[in-house]
């Protein structure tokens, strides 16, 4: 309530669906009680959303809440989730397709140092949803390479209100980009995690280049 009144963006970690229920209920109450005229523009974020349900995604859309998914969980712990949660529930972890279908500004993160901050591995995981054993975990939640790239570029900066400065190549924006050795949109989706960064550029200046 205090954060919404003070025009402060809230970001909360919610791994389980019970935690998501608590956050959604609290935020819904805060919005209803607040007199802040800017309260609908705060872009609240639910971090992880590991076992978020479809009805919760529906409510997130109503609240203009952003899902930040730890989607590479499908690779690192997908087989463990199958054992712990059962096949049906495990198949719906990090439901990127369901979130995109609802028009949500989905973004991805790695929660480093939990796992290395490897964006191309994350893109690969979102597109293929393979576990370490090779099992496809939730085929219906696979997304296109284009959407996965959006989730780590323009949607990622939207979370912090920086979409007019970063996240895409447009005149007037900061020239923050990487040069890759292959086009993620053109290779076999299974090869995306093998793509290598050749150069990193920040505000038009080369910070690192492969020698």
Coordinates of N, CA, C and O in Angstrom, one line a residue, residues 23-24 27 43-46 59-67 104-105:
X23 N 0.9 -12.3 -3.4 CA 1.4 -11.0 -4.1 C 0.3 -10.4 -4.9 O 0.0 -9.2 -4.8
X24 N -0.4 -11.2 -5.7 CA -1.6 -10.6 -6.5 C -2.6 -10.0 -5.6 O -3.2 -9.0 -5.9
X27 N -1.4 -6.8 -4.0 CA -1.3 -5.7 -5.0 C -2.6 -5.2 -5.4 O -2.9 -4.0 -5.6
X43 N 4.2 -0.6 -13.2 CA 4.8 -1.8 -13.8 C 5.3 -2.7 -12.7 O 6.5 -3.0 -12.6
X44 N 4.5 -3.2 -11.9 CA 4.9 -4.2 -10.8 C 5.4 -5.4 -11.5 O 5.0 -5.8 -12.6
X45 N 6.4 -6.1 -10.8 CA 7.1 -7.3 -11.4 C 6.9 -8.5 -10.5 O 7.1 -8.3 -9.3
X46 N 6.6 -9.6 -11.1 CA 6.7 -10.9 -10.3 C 7.9 -11.6 -10.9 O 7.9 -12.0 -12.0
X59 N -4.9 -12.6 -14.1 CA -4.9 -11.5 -13.2 C -3.7 -10.5 -13.4 O -3.9 -9.3 -13.2
X60 N -2.6 -11.1 -13.7 CA -1.4 -10.3 -13.9 C -1.7 -9.3 -15.1 O -1.3 -8.1 -15.1
X61 N -2.3 -9.8 -16.1 CA -2.7 -9.0 -17.3 C -3.6 -7.8 -16.8 O -3.4 -6.7 -17.3
X62 N -4.5 -8.1 -15.9 CA -5.5 -7.1 -15.5 C -4.7 -6.0 -14.6 O -5.1 -4.8 -14.6
X63 N -3.7 -6.4 -13.9 CA -2.9 -5.5 -13.0 C -1.7 -4.9 -13.7 O -1.0 -4.1 -13.1
X64 N -1.5 -5.2 -15.0 CA -0.4 -4.7 -15.8 C 0.9 -5.1 -15.1 O 1.9 -4.4 -15.0
X65 N 0.9 -6.4 -14.6 CA 2.1 -6.9 -13.9 C 3.0 -7.6 -14.8 O 2.5 -8.3 -15.7
X66 N 4.3 -7.5 -14.7 CA 5.3 -8.0 -15.6 C 5.8 -9.4 -15.0 O 6.3 -9.4 -13.9
X67 N 5.8 -10.4 -15.8 CA 6.4 -11.7 -15.4 C 7.8 -11.8 -15.8 O 8.2 -11.6 -17.0
X104 N 1.4 -10.1 -22.1 CA 2.3 -9.6 -21.0 C 3.7 -9.3 -21.5 O 4.1 -10.0 -22.4
X105 N 4.3 -8.4 -20.9 CA 5.7 -8.0 -21.3 C 6.7 -8.9 -20.6 O 7.5 -8.5 -19.7

